[in-house]
Coordinates of N, CA and C in Angstrom, one line a residue:
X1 N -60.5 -95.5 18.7 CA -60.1 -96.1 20.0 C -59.8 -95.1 21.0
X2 N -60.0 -95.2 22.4 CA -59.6 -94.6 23.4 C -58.5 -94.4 23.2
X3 N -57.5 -92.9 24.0 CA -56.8 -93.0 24.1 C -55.5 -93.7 25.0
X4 N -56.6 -93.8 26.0 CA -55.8 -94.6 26.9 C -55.8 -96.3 26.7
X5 N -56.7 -96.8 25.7 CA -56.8 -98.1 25.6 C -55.7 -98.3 24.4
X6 N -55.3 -97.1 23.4 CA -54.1 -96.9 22.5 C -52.8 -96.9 23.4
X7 N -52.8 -96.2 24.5 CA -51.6 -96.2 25.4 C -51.1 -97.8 25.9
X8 N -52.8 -98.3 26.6 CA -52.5 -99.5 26.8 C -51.5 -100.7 25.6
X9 N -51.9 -100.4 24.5 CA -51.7 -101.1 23.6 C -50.1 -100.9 23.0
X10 N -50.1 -99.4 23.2 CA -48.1 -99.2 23.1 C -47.9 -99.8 23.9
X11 N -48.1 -100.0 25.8 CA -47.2 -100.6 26.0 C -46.9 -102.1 26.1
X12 N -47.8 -102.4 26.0 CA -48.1 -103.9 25.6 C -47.1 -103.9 24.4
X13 N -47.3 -103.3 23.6 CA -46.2 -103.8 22.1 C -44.3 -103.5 22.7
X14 N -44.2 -102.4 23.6 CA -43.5 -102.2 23.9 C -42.3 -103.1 24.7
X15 N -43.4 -103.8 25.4 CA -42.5 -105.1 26.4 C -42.4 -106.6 25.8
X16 N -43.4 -106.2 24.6 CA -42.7 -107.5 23.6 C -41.9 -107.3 22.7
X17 N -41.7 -106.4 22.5 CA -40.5 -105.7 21.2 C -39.3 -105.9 22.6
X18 N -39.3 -105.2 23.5 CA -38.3 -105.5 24.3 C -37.7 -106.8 24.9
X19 N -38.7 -107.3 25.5 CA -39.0 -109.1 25.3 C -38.1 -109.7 24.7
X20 N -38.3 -109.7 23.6 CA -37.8 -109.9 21.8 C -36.3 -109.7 21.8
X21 N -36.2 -108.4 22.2 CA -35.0 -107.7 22.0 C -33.7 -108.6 22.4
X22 N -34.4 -109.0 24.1 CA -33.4 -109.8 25.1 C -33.2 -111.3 24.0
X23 N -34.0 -111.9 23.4 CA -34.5 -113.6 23.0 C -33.3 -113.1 21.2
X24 N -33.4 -112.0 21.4 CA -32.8 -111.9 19.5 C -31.1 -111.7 19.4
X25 N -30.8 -111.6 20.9 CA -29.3 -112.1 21.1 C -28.6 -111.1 20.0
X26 N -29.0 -110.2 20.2 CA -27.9 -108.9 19.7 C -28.2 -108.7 18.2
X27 N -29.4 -109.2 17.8 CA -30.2 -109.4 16.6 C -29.4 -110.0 15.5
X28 N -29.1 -111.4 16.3 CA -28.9 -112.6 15.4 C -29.5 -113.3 15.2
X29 N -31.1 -113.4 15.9 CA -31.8 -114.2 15.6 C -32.7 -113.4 14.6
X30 N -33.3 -114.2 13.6 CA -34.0 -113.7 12.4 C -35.5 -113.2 13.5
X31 N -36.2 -114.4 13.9 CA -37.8 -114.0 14.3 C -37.8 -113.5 15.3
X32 N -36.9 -113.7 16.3 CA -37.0 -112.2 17.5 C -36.6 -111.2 17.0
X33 N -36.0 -110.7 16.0 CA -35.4 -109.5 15.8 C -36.5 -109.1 15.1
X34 N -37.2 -109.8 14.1 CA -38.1 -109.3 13.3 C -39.4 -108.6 14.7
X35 N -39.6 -109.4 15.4 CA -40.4 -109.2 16.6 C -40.0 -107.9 17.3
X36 N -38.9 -107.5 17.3 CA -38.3 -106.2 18.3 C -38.9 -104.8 16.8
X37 N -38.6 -105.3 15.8 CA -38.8 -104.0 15.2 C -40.4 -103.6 15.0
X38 N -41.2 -104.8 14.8 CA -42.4 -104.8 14.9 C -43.4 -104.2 16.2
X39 N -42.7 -104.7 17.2 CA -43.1 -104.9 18.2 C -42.8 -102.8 18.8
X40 N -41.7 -102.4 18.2 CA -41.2 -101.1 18.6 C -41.9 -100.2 17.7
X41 N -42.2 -100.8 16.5 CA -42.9 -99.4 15.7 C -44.3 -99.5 16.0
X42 N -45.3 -100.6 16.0 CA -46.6 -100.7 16.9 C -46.4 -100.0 17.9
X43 N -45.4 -100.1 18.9 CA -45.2 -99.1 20.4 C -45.4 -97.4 19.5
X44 N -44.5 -97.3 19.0 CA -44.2 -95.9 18.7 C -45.1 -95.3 17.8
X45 N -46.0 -96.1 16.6 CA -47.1 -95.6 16.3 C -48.3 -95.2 17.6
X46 N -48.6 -96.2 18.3 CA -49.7 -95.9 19.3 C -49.3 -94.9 20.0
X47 N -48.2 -94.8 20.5 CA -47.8 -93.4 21.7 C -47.9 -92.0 20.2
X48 N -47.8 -92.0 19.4 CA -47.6 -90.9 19.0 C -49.3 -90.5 18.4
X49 N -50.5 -91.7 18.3 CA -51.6 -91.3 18.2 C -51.9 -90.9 20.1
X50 N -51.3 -91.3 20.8 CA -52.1 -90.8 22.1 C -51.6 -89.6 22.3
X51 N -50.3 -89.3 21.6 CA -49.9 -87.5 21.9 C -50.9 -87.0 21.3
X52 N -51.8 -87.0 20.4 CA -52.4 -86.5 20.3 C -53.6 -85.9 21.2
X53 N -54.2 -86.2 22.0 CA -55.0 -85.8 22.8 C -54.1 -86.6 24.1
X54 N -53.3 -86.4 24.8 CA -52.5 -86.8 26.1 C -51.5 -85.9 26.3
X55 N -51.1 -84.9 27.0 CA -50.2 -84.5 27.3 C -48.7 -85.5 27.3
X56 N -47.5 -84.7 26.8 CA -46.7 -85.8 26.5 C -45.7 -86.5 27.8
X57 N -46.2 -85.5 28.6 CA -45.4 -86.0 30.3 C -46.0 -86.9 30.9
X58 N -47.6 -86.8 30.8 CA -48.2 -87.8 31.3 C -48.6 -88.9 30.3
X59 N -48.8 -88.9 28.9 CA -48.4 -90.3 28.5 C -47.2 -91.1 28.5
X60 N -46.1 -90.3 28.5 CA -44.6 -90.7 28.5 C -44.5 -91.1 29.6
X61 N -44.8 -90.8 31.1 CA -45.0 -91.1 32.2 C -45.8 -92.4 32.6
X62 N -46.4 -92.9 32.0 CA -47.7 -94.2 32.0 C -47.0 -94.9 31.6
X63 N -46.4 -94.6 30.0 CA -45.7 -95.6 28.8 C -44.5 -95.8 29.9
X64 N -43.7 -95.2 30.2 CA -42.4 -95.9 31.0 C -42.5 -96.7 32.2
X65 N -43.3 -95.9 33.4 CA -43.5 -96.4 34.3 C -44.0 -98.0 33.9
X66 N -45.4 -97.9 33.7 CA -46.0 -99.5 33.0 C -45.1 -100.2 32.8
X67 N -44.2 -99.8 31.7 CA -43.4 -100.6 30.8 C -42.3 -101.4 31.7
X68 N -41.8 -100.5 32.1 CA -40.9 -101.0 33.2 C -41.2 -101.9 34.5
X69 N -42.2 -101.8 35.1 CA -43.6 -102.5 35.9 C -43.3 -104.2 35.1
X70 N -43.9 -104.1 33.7 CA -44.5 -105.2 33.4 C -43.3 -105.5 32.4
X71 N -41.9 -105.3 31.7 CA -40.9 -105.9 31.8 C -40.1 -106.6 32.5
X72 N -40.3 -106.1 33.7 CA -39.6 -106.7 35.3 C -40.8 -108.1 35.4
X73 N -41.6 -108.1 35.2 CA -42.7 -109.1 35.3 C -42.2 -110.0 34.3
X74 N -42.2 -109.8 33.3 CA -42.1 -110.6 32.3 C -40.4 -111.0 32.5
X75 N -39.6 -110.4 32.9 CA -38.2 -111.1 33.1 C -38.1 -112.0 34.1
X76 N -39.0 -112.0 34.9 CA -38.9 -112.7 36.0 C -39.7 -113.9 35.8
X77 N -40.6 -114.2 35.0 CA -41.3 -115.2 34.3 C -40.6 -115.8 33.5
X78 N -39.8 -115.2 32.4 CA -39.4 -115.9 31.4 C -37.7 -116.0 31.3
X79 N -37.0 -114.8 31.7 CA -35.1 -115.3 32.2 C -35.4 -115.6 33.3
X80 N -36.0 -115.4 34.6 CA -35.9 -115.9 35.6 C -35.3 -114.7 36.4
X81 N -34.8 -113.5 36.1 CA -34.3 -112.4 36.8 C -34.8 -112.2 38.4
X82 N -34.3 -111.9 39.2 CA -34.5 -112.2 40.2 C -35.0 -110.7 40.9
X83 N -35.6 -110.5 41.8 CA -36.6 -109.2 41.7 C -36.5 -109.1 43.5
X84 N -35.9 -108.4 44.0 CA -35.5 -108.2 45.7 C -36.5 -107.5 46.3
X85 N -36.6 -107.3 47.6 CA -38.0 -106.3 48.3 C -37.7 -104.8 47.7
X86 N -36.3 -104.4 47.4 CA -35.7 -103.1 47.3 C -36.5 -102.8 46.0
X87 N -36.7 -103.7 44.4 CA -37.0 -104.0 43.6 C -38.7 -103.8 43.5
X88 N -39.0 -104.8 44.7 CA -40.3 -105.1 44.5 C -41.1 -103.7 45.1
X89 N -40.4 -102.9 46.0 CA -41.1 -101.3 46.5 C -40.8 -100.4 45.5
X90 N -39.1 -100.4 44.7 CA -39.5 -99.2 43.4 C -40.5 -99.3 42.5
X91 N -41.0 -100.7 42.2 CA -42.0 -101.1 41.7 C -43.7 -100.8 41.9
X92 N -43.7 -100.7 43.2 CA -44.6 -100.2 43.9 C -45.3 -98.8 43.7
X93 N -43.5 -97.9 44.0 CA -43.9 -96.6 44.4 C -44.3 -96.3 42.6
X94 N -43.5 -96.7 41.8 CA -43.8 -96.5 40.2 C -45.5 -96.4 39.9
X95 N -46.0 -97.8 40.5 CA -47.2 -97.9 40.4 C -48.0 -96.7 41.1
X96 N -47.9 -96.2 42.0 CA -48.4 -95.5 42.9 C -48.4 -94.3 42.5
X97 N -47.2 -93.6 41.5 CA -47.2 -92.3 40.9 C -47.7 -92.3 39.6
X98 N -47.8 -93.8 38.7 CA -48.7 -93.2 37.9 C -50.3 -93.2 38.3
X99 N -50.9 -93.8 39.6 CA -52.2 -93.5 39.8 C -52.3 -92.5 40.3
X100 N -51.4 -92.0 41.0 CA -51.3 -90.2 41.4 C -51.7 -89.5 40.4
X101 N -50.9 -89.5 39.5 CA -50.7 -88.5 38.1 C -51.9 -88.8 37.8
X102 N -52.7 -90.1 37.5 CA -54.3 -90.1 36.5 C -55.1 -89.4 37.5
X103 N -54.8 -90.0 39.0 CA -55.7 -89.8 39.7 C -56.3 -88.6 40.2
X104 N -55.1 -88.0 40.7 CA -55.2 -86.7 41.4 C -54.4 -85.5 40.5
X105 N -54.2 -85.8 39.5 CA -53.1 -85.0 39.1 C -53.9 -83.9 38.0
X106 N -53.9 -82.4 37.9 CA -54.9 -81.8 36.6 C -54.1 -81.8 35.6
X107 N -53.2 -82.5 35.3 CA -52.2 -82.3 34.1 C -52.8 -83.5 33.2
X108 N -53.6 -84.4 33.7 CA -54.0 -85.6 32.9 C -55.3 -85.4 32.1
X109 N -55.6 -85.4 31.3 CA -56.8 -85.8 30.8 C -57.6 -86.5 30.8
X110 N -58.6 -86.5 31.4 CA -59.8 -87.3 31.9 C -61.0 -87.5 31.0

């Protein structure tokens, strides 16, 4: 598998482990909790197959940014969290420095 379609895939596991985390109420609930541990070792296996060919600043840099991106998404879908213009431009610029970093940046791997 690509390595960036492995990246993709941590973080995808990542915001449902985290997801989970919020739903398992301090891990009292049996199947969100089982879901956060699940959901964090699939994250943490896939990021440490993409260290392998990805520098660790710019996959760590993808995996957070994203993550954070598409947990704010997902909070605002599912608790209802409320997301301000101030919110919605850190958001933005987040997005904007990791297409920097792939884009223009020689630290990335292409």
């Amino acid at each position: 598998m690509n390595a960036w379609m492995m990246l993709g895939l941590a973080i995808v596991a990542e915001v449902i482990g985290t997801t989970a985390l919020k739903a398992s109420e301090g891990f009292t609930r049996l199947v969100p909790s089982l879901i956060v541990v699940v959901g964090y070792g699939v994250a943490f296996y896939c990021l440490s197959v993409v260290l392998k060919s990805v520098p660790v600043g710019v996959a760590y840099a993808v995996w957070s940014g994203l993550g954070i991106v598409l947990i704010t998404a997902v909070a605002w879908l599912l608790y209802g969290q409320r997301i301000d213009a101030a919110g919605l431009l850190g958001m933005g610029l987040i997005i904007a420095g990791v297409v920097v970093l792939n884009v223009f940046s020689r630290a990335t791997v292409h």
